[in-house]
Coordinates of C-alpha atoms and ligand atoms in Angstrom, one line a residue:
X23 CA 99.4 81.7 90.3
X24 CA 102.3 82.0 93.2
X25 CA 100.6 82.8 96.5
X26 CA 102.2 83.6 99.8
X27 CA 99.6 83.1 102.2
X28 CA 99.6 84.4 106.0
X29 CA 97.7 82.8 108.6
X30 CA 97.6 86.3 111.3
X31 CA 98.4 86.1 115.0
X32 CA 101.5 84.2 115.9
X33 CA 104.2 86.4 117.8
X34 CA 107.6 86.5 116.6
X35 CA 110.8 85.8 118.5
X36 CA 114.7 84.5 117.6
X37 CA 116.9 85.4 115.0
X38 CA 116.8 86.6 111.3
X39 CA 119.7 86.8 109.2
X40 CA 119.6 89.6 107.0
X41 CA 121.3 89.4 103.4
X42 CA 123.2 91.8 101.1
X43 CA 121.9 94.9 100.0
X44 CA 120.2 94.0 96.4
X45 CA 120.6 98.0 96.0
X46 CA 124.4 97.7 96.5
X47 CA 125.1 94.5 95.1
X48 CA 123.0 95.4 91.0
X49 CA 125.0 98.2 90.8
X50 CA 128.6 97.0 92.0
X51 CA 127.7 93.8 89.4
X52 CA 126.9 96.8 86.2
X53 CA 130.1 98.1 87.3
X54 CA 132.3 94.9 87.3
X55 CA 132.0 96.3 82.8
X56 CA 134.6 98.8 84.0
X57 CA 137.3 95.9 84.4
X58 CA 138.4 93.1 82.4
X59 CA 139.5 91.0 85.0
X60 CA 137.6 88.7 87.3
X61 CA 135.4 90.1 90.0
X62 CA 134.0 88.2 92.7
X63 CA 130.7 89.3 94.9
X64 CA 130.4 87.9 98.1
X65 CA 127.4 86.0 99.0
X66 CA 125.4 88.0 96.5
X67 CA 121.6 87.4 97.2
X68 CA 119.8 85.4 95.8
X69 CA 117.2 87.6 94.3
X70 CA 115.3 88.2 90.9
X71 CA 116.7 91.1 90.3
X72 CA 120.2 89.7 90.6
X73 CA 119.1 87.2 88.1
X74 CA 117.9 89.0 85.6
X75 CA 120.6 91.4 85.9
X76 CA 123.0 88.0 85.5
X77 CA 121.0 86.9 82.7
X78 CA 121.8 90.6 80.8
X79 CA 125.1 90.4 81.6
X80 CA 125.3 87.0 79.9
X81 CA 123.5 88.1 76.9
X82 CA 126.0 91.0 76.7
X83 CA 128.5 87.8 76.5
X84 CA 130.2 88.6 80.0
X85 CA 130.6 85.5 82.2
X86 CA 128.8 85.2 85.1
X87 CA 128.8 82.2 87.6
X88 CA 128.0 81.3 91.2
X89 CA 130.2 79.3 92.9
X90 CA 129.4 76.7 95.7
X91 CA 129.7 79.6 98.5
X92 CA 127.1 82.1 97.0
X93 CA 129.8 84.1 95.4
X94 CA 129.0 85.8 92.0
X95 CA 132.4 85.4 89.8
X96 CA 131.9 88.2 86.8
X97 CA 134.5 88.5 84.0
X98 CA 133.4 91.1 81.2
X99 CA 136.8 91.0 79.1
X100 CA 134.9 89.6 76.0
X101 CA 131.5 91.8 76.7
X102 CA 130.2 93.0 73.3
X103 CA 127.4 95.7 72.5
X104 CA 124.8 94.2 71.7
X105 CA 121.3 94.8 71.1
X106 CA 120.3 96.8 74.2
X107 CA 116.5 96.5 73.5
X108 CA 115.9 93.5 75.5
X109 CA 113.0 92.3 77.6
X110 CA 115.5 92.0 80.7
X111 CA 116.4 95.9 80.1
X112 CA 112.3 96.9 80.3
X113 CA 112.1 94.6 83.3
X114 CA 114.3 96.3 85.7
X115 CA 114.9 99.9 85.9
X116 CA 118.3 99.7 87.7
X117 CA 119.4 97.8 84.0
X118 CA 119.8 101.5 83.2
X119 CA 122.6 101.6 85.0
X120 CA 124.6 99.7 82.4
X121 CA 124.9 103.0 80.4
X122 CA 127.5 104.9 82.8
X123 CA 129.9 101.7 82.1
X124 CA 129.0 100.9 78.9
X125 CA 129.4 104.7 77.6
X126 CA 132.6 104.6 79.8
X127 CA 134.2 101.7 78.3
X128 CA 132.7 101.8 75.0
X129 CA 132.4 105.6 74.4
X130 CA 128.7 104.6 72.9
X131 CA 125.2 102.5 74.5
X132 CA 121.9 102.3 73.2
X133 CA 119.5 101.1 75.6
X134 CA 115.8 100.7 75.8
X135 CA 113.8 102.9 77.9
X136 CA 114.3 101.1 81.7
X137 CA 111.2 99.7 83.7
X138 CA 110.7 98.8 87.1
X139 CA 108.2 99.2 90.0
X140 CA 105.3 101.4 88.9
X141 CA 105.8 103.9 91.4
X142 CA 106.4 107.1 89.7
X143 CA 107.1 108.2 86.1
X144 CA 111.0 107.9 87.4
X145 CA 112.4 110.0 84.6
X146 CA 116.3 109.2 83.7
X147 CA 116.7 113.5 82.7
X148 CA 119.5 113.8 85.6
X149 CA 121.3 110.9 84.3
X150 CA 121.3 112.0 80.8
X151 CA 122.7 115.9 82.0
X152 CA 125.4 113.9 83.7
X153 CA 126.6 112.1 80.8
X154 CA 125.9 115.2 78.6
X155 CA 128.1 117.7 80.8
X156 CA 130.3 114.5 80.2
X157 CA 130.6 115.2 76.6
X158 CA 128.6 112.8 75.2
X159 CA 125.7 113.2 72.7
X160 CA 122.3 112.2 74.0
X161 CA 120.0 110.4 71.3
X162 CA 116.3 110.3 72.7
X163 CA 113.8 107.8 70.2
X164 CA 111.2 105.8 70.4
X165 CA 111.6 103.9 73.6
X166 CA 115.5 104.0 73.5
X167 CA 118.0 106.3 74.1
X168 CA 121.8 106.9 73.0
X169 CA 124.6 108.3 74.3
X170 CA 127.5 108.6 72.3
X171 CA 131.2 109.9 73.3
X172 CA 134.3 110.4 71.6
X173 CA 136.1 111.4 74.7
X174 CA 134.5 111.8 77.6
X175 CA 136.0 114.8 79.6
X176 CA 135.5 115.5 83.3
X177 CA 133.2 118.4 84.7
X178 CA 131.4 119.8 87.3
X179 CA 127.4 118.0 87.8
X180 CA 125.0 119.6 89.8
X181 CA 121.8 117.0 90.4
X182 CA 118.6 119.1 90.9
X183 CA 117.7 116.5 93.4
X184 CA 120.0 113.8 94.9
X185 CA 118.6 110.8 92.8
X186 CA 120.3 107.7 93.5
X187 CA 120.3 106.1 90.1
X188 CA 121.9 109.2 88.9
X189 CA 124.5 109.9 90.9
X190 CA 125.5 105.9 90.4
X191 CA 125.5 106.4 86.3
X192 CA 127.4 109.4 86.4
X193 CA 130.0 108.0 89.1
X194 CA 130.6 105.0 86.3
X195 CA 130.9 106.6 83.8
X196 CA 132.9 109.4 84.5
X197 CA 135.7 106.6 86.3
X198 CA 137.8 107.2 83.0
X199 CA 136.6 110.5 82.0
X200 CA 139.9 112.6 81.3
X201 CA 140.9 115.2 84.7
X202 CA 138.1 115.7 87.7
X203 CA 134.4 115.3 87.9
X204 CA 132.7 116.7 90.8
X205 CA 129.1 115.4 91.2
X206 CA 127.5 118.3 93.5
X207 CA 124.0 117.8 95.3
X208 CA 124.7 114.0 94.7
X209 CA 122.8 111.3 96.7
X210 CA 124.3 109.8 100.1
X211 CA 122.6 106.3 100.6
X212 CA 124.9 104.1 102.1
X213 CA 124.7 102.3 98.8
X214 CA 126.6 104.9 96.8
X215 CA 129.4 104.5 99.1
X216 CA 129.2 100.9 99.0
X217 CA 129.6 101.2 94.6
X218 CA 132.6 104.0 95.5
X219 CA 134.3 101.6 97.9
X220 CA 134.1 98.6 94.7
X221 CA 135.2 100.5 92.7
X222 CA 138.0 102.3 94.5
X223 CA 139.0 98.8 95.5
X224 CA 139.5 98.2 91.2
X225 CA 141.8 101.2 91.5
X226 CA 139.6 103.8 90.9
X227 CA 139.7 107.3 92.5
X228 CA 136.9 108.3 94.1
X229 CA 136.6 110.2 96.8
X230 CA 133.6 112.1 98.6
X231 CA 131.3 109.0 98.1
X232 CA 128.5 109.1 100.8
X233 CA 128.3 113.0 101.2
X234 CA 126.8 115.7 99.0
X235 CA 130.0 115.8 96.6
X236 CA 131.7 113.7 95.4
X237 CA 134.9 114.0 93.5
X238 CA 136.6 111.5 90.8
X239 CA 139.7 111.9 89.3
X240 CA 139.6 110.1 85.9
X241 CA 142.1 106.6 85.8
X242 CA 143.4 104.9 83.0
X243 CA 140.7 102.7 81.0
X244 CA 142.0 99.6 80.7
X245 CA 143.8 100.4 84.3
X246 CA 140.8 98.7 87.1
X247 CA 142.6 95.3 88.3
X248 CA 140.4 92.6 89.6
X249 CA 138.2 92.4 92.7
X250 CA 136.9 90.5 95.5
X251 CA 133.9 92.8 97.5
X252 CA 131.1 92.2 99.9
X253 CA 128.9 94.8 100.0
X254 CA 127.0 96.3 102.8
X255 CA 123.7 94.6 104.5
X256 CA 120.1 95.0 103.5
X257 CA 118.8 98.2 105.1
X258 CA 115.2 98.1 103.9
X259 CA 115.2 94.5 104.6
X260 CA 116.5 94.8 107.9
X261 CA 114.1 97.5 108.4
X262 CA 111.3 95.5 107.3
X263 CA 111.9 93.3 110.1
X264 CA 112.0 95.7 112.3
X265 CA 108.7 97.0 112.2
X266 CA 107.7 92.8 111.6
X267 CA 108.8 92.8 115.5
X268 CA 107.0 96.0 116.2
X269 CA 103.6 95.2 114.9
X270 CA 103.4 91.7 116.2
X271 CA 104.7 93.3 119.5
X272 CA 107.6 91.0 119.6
X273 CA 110.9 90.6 120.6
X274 CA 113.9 89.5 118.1
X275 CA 117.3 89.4 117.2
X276 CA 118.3 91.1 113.4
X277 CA 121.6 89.6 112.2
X278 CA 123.3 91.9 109.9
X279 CA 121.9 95.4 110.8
X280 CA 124.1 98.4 110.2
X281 CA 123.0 100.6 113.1
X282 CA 124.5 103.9 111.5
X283 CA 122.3 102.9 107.8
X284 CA 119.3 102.2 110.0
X285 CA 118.9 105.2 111.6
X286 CA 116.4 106.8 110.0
X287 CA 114.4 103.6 110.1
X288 CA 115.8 102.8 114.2
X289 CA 114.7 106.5 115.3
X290 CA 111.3 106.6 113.9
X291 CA 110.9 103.3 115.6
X292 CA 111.5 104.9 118.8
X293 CA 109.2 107.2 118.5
X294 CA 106.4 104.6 117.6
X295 CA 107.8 103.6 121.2
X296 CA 110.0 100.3 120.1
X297 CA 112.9 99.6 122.1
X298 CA 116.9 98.8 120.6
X299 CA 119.9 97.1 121.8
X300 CA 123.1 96.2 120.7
X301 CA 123.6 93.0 120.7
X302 CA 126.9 92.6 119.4
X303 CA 128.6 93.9 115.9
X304 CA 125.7 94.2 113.5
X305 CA 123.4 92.5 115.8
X306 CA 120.3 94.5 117.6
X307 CA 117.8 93.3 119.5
X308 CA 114.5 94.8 118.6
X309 CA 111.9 95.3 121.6
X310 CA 108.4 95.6 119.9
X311 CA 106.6 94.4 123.0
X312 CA 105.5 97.9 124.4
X313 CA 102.8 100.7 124.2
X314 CA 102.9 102.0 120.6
X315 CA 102.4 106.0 119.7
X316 CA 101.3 107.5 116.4
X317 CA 104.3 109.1 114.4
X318 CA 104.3 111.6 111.1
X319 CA 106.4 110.7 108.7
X320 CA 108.2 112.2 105.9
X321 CA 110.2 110.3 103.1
X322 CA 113.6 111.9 102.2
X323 CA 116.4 111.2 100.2
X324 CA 119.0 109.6 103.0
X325 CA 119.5 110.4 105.7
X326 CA 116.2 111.7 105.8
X327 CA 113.5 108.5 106.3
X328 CA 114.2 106.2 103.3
X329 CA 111.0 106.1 100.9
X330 CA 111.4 102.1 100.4
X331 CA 110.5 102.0 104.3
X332 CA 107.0 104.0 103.8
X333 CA 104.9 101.4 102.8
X334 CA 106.0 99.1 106.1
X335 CA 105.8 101.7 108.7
X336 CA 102.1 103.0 107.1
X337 CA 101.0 99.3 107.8
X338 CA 102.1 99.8 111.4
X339 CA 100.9 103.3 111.8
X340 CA 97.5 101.7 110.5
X341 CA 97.1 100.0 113.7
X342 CA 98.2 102.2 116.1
X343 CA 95.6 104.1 118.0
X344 CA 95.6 107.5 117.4
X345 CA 96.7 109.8 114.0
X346 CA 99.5 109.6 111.8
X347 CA 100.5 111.4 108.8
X348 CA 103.1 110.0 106.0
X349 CA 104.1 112.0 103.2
X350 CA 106.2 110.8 100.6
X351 CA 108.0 113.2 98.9
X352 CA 110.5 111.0 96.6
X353 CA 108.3 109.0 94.5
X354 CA 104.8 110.6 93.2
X355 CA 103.1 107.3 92.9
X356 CA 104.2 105.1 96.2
X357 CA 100.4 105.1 98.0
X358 CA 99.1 102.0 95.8
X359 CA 99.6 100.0 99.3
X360 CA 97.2 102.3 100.6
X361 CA 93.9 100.7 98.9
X362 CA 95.1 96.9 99.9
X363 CA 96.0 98.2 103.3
X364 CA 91.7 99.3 103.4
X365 CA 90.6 96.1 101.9
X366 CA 91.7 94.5 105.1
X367 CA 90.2 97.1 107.6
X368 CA 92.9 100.2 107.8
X369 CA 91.7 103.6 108.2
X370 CA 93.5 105.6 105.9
X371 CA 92.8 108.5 103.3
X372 CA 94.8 110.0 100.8
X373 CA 95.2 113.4 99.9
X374 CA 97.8 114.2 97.3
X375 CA 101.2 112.7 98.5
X376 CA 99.5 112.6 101.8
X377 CA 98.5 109.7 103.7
X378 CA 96.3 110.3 106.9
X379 CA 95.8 107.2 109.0
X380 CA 93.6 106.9 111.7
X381 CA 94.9 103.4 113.9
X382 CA 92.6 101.0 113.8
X383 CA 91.8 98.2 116.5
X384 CA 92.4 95.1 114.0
X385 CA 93.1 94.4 110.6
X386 CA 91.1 91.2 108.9
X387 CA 92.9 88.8 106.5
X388 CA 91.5 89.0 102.8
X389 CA 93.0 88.9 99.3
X390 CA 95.8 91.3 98.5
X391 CA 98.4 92.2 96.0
X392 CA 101.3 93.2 96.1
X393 CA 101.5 96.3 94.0
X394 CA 105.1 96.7 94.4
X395 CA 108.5 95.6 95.8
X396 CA 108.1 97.3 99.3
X397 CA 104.3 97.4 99.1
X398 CA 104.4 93.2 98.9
X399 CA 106.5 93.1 102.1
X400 CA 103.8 95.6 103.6
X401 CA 101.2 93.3 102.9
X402 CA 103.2 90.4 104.6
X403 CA 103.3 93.1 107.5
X404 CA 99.8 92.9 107.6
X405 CA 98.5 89.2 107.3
X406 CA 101.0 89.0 110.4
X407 CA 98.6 90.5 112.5
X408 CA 95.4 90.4 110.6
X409 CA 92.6 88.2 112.2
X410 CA 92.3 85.3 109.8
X411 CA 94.3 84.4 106.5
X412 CA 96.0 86.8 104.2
X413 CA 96.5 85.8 100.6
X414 CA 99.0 87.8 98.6
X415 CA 99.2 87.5 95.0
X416 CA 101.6 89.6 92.5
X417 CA 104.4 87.6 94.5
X418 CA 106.8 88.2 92.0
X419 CA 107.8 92.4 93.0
X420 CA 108.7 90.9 96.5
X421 CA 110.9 88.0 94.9
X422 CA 112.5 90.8 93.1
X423 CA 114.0 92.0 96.9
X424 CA 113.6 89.6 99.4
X425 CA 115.3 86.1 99.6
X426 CA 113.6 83.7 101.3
X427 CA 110.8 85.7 103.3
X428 CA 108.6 83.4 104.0
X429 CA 111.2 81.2 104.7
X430 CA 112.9 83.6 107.5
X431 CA 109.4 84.5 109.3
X432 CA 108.8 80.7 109.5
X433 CA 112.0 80.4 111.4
X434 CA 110.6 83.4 113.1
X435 CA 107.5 81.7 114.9
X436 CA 105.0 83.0 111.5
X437 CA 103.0 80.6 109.9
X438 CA 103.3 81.8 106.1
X439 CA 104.0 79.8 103.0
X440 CA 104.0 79.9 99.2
X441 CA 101.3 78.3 97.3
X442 CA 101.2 77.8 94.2
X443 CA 97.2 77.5 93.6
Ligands
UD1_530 C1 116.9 103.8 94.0 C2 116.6 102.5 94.7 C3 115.1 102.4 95.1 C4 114.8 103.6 96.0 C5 115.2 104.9 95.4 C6 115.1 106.1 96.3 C7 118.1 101.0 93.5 C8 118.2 99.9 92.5 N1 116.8 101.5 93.7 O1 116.0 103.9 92.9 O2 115.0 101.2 95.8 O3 113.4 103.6 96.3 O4 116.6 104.9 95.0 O5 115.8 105.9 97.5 O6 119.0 101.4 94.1 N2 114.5 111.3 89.3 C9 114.4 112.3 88.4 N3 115.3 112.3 87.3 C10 116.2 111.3 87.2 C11 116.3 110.3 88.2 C12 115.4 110.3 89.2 O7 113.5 113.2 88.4 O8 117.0 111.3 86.2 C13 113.5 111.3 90.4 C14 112.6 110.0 90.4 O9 111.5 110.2 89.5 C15 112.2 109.9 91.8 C16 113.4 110.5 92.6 O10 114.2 111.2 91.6 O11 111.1 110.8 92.0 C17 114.2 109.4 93.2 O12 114.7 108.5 92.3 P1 116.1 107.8 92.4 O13 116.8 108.3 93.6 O14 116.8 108.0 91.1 O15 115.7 106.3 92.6 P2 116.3 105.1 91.8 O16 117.7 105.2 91.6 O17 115.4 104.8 90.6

């Protein structure tokens, strides 16, 4: 079984280049169905995700190839339906996303029930009242679901809550939906903008994207030219190494940091007492290397504090002296870091979608898993300053968002590496 293993201790100092956002760059690739001409992603990361996500695509007989740069070169001119109850579909919830495009382009989809991280029942109701207000008719069976449309016909959407998934579905497939759709109360993560901004760039007409409502006035099918796009930077990942330089009370250079995304992230940080400077366009230096307070923390859809940050701050909170509460308030199920994080020494109790952590002096290397995406780079978080070694199995969630890691704390100063005994 795939290890990464983390000998604790080493300080961290020099540069990391952060990649593309993986939450920008799955959807962008779902949405590449609404054209029939080529579309080419810059330097799309090299992820699991992505691959499986390439590997549907192909199924769905689109072409997809890399070229020698990293670029992803989709062309989805002879996609057919086919039988949407694979194994990639259950892998990866965001494969849900096909349906928006596919229902779009197709006026029908029939798709498996969507998997994913186990962090939360993560219902797909908001989607479905999107495509329903739509016009399309919403078949639910036994672990699928249909949506079928003879015209789909724009309309106002209200989202109970801003979901993120959501508001990307119903942006897709409403692209060609006849007159204006106006998705109220829709999510604002940087990445939603980053899908508007494709697809705008195909010839679409969105507008809105990144606020609370979003407007789209309905195009021509058949009418989305090709596209060349780079989307945004890593946020979570950037993040992540953030707090890497926090807790190991280091100093270092993040290459490919949006300052305005990271906010949330950046003034939480401050608080903890971790310094920032520019350090030219989407560089920032990250001063970890002073006193550290206790912070509470409280997970919001953006800009509120993003809930794929929780599990990396609770590892720093964990060992800073003193008392900090995180409550997460997106996902029901997002704590399952919490019981690794004890095995190796943390202080922390859980009650409800409360976590209170008392800061302990040191955390002690042992054998964790990585329960999930964000969770696993958590536990990376940890071996860094654990006493001793730190073996992390259940490698593959943090393959699924992270390229290289181990790779870019080496080149950090960190002595982790992948074993495969
Ligand atoms: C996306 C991100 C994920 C991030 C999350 C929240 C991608 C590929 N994944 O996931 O990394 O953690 O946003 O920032 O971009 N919900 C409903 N009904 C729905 C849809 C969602 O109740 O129809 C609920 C979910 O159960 C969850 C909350 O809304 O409690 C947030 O989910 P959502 O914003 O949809 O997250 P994802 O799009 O799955």
């Amino acid at each position: 079984m795939e290890k990464i293993i983390v000998e604790g201790g080493n300080k961290l100092r020099g540069e990391v280049n952060i990649s593309l956002a993986k939450n920008s760059v799955l959807p962008i690739m779902v949405a590449s169905i609404l054209s029939s001409n080529d579309i080419t992603i810059n330097d799309a990361p090299d992820l699991e995700d992505v691959i499986v996500l390439t590997n549907l695509l192909s199924e769905m007989n689109c072409a997809v190839n890399k070229n020698i740069n990293g670029d992803l070169i989709i062309n989805t001119s002879n996609i057919k339906l086919v039988d949407m109850n694979s194994e990639l579909i259950r892998k990866m919830r965001a494969s849900f996303l096909i349906m928006g495009p596919m229902l779009s382009r197709f006026g029908e989809c029939k798709i498996s029930m969507p998997g994913g991280c186990n962090i939360g029942t993560r219902p797909i109701d908001l989607h479905l009242k999107g495509f329903r207000l739509l016009g399309a008719e919403i078949e639910i069976g036994h672990g699928f679901v249909e949506a079928k449309a003879k015209k789909l016909i724009g309309n106002r959407i209200y989202l109970d809550f801003p979901s993120v998934g959501a508001t990307e579905n119903i942006l897709m497939a409403s692209v060609f939906a006849e007159g204006t759709t106006i998705i109220e109360n829709a999510a604002e993560e940087p990445e939603i903008w980053d899908l508007a901004n494709f697809l705008n760039s195909m010839g679409a007409k969105i507008y809105g994207a990144g606020t609370g409502k979003i407007t789209i006035e309905g195009v021509k099918a058949d009418s989305l030219k090709g596209t060349t796009y780079r989307a945004i930077y890593d946020r979570v990942e950037a993040g992540t190494f953030m707090v890497a330089a926090a807790i190991t009370n280091s100093k270092i250079i993040i290459n490919g940091a949006n300052e305005e995304h990271l906010r949330p992230t950046i003034e939480k940080l401050k608080e903890c007492g971790v310094k920032f400077s520019g350090a030219g366009e989407n560089r920032i230096l990250v001063d970890g290397t002073g006193q550290k307070n206790p912070v509470d923390i409280k997970t919001m859809p953006y800009p509120g504090f993003p809930t794929d940050m929780q599990a990396q701050m609770m590892t720093l909170l964990s060992v800073i002296k003193g008392s900090s509460i995180v409550t997460e308030t997106v996902f029901e199920n997002r704590f399952m870091h919490v019981a690794e994080l004890v095995r190796m020494g943390a202080n922390i109790k859980i009650d409800g979608r409360t976590a209170i952590i008392e800061g302990v002096d040191s955390l002690t290397g042992c054998e964790v898993k990585a329960t999930d995406l964000r969770a696993g780079a958590a536990m990376i978080l940890a071996g860094l300053v654990a006493k001793g070694i730190t073996e992390i199995s259940d490698i593959y969630h943090i393959d699924r968002g992270y390229v290289d890691i181990e790779e870019k704390f080496r080149k950090l100063g960190a002595n982790i590496y992948r074993s495969n005994n």
